[in-house]
XYZ file of C-alpha atoms in Angstrom:
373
model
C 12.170 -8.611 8.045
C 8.645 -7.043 9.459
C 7.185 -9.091 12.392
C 3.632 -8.284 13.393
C 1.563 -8.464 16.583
C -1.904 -7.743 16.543
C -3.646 -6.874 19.699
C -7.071 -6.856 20.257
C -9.424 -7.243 23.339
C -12.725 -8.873 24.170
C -14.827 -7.256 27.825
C -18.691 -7.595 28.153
C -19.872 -4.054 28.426
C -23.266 -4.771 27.350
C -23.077 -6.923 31.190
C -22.157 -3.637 32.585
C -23.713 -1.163 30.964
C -26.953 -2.398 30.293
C -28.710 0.634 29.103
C -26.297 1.630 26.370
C -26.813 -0.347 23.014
C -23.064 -2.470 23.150
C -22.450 -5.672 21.066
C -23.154 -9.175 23.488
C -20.187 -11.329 23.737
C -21.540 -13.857 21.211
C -22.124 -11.124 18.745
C -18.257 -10.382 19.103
C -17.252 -13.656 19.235
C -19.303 -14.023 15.786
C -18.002 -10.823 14.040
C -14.317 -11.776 15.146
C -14.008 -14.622 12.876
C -11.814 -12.497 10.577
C -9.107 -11.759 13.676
C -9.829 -15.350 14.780
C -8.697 -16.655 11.505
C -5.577 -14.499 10.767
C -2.284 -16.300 10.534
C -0.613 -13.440 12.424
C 0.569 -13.760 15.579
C -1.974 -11.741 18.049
C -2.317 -11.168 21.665
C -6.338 -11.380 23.225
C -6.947 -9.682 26.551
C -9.999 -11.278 27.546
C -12.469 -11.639 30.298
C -11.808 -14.597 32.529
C -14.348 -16.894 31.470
C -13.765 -16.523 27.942
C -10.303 -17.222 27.769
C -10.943 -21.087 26.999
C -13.495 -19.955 23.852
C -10.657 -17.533 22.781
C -8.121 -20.239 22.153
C -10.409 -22.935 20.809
C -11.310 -20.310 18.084
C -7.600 -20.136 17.124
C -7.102 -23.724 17.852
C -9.546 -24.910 15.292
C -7.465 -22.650 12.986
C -4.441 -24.282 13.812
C -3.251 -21.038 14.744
C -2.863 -21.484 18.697
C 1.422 -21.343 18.409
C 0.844 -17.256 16.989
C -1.335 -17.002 19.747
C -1.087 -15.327 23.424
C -4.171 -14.870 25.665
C -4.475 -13.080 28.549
C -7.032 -13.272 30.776
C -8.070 -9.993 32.852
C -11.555 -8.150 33.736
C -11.910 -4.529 32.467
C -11.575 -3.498 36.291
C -7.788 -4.766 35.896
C -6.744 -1.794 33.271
C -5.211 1.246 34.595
C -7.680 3.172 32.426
C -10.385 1.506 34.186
C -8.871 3.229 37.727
C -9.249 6.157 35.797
C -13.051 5.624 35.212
C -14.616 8.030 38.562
C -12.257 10.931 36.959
C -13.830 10.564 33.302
C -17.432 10.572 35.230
C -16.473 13.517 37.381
C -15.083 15.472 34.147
C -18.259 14.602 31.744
C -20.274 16.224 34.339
C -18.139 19.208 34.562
C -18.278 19.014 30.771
C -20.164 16.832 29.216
C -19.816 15.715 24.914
C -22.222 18.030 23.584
C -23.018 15.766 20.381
C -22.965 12.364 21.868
C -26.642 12.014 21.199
C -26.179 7.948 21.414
C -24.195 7.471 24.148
C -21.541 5.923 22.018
C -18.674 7.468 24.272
C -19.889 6.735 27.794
C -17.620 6.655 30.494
C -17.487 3.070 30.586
C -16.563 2.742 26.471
C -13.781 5.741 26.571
C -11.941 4.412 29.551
C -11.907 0.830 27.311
C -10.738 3.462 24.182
C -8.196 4.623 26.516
C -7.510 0.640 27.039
C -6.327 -0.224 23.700
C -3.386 2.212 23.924
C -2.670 0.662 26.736
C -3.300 -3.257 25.976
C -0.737 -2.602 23.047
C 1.827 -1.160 25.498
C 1.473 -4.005 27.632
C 1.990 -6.664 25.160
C 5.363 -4.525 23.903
C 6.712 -4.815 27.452
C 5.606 -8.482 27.206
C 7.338 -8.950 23.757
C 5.861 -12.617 23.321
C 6.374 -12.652 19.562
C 9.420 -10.815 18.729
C 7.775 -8.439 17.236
C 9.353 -5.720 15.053
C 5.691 -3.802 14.713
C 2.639 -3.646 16.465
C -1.249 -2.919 15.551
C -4.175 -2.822 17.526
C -7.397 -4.178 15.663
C -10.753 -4.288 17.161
C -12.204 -7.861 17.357
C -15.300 -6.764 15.338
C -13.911 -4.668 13.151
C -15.056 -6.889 9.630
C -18.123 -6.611 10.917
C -18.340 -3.420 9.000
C -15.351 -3.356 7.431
C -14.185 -4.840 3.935
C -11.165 -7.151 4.217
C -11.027 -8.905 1.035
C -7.842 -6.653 -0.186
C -5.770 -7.450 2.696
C -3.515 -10.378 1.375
C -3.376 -8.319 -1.863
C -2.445 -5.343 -0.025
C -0.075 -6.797 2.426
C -1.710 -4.982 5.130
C -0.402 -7.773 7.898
C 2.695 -8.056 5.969
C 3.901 -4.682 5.033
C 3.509 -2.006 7.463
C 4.553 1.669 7.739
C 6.685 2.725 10.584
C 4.931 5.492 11.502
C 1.809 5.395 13.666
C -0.696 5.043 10.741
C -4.476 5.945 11.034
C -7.484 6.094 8.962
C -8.363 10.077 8.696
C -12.092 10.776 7.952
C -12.230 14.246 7.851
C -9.663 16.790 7.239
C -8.004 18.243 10.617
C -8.288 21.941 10.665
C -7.267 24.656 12.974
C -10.864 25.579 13.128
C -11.442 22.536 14.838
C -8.518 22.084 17.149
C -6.409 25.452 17.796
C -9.334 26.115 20.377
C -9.021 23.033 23.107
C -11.704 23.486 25.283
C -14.087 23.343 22.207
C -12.267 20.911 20.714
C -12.708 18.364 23.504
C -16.755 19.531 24.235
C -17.076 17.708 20.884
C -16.591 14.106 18.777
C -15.417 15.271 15.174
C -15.171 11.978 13.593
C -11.701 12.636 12.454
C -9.750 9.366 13.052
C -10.773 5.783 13.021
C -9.263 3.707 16.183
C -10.327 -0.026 14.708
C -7.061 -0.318 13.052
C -3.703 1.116 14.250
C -0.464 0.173 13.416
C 3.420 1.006 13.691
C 7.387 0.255 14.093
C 7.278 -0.975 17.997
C 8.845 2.313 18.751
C 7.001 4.726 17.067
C 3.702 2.957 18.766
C 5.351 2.826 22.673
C 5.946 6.318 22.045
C 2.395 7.156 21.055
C 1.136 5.250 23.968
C 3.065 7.512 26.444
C 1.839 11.028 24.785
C -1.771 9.483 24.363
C -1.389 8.984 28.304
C 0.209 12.562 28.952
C -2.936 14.439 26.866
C -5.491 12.144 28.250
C -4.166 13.064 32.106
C -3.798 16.809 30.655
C -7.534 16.912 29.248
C -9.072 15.432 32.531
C -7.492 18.469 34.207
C -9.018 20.771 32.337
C -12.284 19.067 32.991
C -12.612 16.698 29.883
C -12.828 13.188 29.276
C -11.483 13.407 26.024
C -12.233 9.557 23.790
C -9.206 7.670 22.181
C -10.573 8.970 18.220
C -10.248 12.833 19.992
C -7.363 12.477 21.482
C -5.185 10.803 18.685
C -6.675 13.611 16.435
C -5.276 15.791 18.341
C -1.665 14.034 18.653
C -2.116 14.273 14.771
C -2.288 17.347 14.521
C 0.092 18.728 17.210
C 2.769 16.140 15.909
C 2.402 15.479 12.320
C 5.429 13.363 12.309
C 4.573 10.790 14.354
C 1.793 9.670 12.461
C 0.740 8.633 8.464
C -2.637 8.162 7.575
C -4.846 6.509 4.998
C -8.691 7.984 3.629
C -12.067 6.514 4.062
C -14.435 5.724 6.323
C -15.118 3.143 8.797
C -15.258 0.599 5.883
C -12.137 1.222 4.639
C -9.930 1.016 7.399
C -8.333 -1.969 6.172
C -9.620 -1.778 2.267
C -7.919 1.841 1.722
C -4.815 0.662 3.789
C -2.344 0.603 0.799
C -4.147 2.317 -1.949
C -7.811 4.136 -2.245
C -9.936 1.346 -3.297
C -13.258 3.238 -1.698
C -14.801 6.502 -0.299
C -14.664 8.750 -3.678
C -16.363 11.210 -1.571
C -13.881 11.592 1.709
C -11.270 11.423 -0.916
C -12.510 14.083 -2.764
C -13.308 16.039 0.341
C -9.694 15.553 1.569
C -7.799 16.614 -2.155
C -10.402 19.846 -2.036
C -8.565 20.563 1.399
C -5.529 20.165 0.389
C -5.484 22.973 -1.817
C -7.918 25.043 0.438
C -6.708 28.578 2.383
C -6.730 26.798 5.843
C -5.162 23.930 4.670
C -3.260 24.472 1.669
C -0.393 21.597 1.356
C 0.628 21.203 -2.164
C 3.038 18.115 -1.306
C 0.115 16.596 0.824
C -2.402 17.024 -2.123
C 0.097 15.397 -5.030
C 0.881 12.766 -2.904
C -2.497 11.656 -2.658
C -3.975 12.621 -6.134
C -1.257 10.084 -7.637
C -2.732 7.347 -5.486
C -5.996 7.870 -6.435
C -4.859 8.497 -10.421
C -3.321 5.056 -9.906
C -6.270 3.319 -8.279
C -8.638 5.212 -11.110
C -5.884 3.699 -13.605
C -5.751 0.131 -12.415
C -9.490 0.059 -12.083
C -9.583 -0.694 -8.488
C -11.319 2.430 -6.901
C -15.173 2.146 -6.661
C -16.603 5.155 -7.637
C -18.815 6.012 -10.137
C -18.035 7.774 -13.620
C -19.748 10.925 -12.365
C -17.364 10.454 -9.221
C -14.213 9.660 -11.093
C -14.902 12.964 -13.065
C -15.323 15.319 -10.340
C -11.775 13.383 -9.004
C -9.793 13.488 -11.881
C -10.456 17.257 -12.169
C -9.435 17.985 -8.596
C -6.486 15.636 -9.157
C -5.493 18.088 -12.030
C -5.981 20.873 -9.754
C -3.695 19.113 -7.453
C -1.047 18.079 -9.590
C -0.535 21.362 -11.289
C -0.129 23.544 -8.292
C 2.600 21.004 -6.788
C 4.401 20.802 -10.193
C 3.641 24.451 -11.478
C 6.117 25.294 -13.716
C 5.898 22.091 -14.826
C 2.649 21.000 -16.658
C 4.237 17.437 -17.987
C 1.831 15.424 -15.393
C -1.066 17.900 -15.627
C -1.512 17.550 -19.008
C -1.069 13.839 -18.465
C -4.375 13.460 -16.301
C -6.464 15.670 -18.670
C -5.506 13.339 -21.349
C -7.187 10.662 -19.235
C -9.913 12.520 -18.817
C -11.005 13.297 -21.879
C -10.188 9.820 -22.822
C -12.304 8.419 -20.216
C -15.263 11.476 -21.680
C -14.967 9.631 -25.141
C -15.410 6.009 -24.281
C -17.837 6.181 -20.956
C -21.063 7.900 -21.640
C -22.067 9.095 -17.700
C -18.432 9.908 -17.567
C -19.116 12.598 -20.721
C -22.707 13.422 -19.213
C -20.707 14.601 -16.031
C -18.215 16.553 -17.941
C -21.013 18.360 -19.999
C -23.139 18.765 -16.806
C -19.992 20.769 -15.230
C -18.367 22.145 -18.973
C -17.827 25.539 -17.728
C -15.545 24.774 -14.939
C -13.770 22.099 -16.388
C -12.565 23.871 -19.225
C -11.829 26.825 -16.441
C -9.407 24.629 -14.827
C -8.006 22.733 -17.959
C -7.452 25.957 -19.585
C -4.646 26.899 -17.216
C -2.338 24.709 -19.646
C -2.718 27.032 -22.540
C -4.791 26.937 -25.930
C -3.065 23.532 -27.157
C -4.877 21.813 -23.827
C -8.043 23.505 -24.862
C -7.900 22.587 -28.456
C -7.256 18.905 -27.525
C -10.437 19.036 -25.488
C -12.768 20.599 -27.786
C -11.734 17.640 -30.271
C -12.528 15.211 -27.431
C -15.549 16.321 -26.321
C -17.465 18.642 -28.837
């Protein structure tokens, strides 16, 4: 049986770095009413004076038994120690897109932290816990968490390190390190992280290695950069889900959001520099099952333009066989019949469509022209 430990952190960098835009503690304390209220056991590292407010919060939950807190500054984390070395590299080489400041010294030697608070409360091992997640305090702040009972996202997790991907990880991107770490990508989400206890103490100690490794080169490379990295390096360690920041939870067991990274990710799937046929029919049959059960936002035009790249998808991992294939054009010219901006999309984009669907052979085609003509 799965045992979870969530661990999650609370430091006042708006107190130290007053010039950079950070959440005040009562704004955190606010937005962490969803962690505050889970009946998961968690572990809070905290600042020293709010260590009492921590455990009320949980306390009024009657949740204070599945709870540890520990109470530390920011100056007691290793990655802290580390924090004249990040300066010294970021003027060697500074982030050439951080236009807001969003990964100042300060804020990547706390990214570094959570890698490190989770390691720390897997030596600690006050829960018994068979798997391990770090969640940000304030993630529901933007995030939407009203799927995660349904989606057992506390109750069920993967044993690999899993990760919310944004954007597609090329080798355009990464084969070239120096570039690679003289920019933020956006590829990975770091607000929700979870794994088997093993698979996450052994990320902890390569995140450490590449961080050390990057420094000596010159760059202070953020948590987000350097997991992306580890991602794409070692594929095996890690599983991911689609979305943006929103849907780091919501997305967590099934696409439920973010048509458009989805499509974006399916389209690279089946692209020259990233063409992975088991990669793309893997995730076109979540999304036909999300588009099935009704439970993916998107709009008709949207669920057009996905259905179609599903197809695409589906047929080059199954080619010779078509049995599936045919299968989602049947739903799509099902959907073209009953849902009018659903047809209005299909006739805005005829031409290609019947391109793609015509790959299956004249009975596909005649099907369609009864459907849709």
């Amino acid at each position: 049986m799965q045992r979870l430990t969530l661990v999650t952190c609370l430091f006042d960098l708006a107190h130290r770095e007053p010039t950079c835009r950070w959440p005040k503690v009562r704004d955190l304390l606010d937005h962490g009413a969803f962690v505050f209220g889970l009946d998961c056991d968690v572990v809070f590292f905290v600042e020293p004076g709010l260590a009492g407010e921590v455990a009320q919060h949980r306390r009024r939950r009657g949740l204070l038994s599945r709870t540890a807190v520990v109470s530390m500054p920011v100056e007691g984390l290793s990655a802290h120690g580390q924090l004249d070395a990040i300066v010294a590299a970021r003027r060697r080489h500074p982030l050439m897109n951080d236009e807001t400041g969003q990964a100042s010294p300060l804020h990547t030697a706390l990214g570094w932290a959570k890698l490190e608070l989770v390691r720390r409360a897997i030596e600690a091992n006050l829960f018994g816990a068979t798997h391990v997640a770090w969640i940000d305090l304030n993630l529901a702040q933007n995030a939407r968490t009203e799927y995660v009972g349904e989606d057992e996202v506390f109750t069920r997790i993967p044993e690999p390190m899993r990760l919310l991907l944004k954007k597609p990880l090329t080798a355009a991107e990464l084969s070239d390190r120096p570039h690679y770490l003289s920019y933020l990508w956006g590829h990975v989400s770091c607000a929700y992280m979870s794994a088997e206890v093993p698979r996450f103490a052994d990320v902890c100690e390569i995140f450490d290695q590449t961080a050390r490794e990057a420094v000596e080169l010159g760059y202070a490379a953020t948590a987000d950069q350097i997991l992306a990295e580890l991602a794409w390096r070692q594929p095996q360690r890690f599983e991911f889900h689609y979305g943006d920041e929103r849907d780091v939870l919501g997305n967590f067991r099934r696409p439920r959001g973010a048509a458009e990274i989805l499509l974006a990710h399916l389209r690279h799937s089946r692209s020259p520099i990233g063409w992975d046929r088991a990669h793309g029919r893997r995730l076109a049959t979540a999304i036909l099952g999300s588009i099935g059960d009704g439970v993916l936002d998107c709009t008709p035009p949207e669920s057009a333009v996905l259905l179609e790249e599903c197809f695409l998808a589906i047929y080059f991992a199954d080619y010779p066989d078509q049995t599936t294939a045919r299968e989602v054009v049947d739903l799509y010219m099902r959907r073209a019949q009953i849902d009018l901006r659903f047809r209005e999309a299909f006739l805005d984009n005829e031409v290609r469509v019947r391109t793609n669907f015509s790959v299956l052979g004249k009975n596909a085609m005649a099907t369609e022209r009864n459907a849709c003509l």
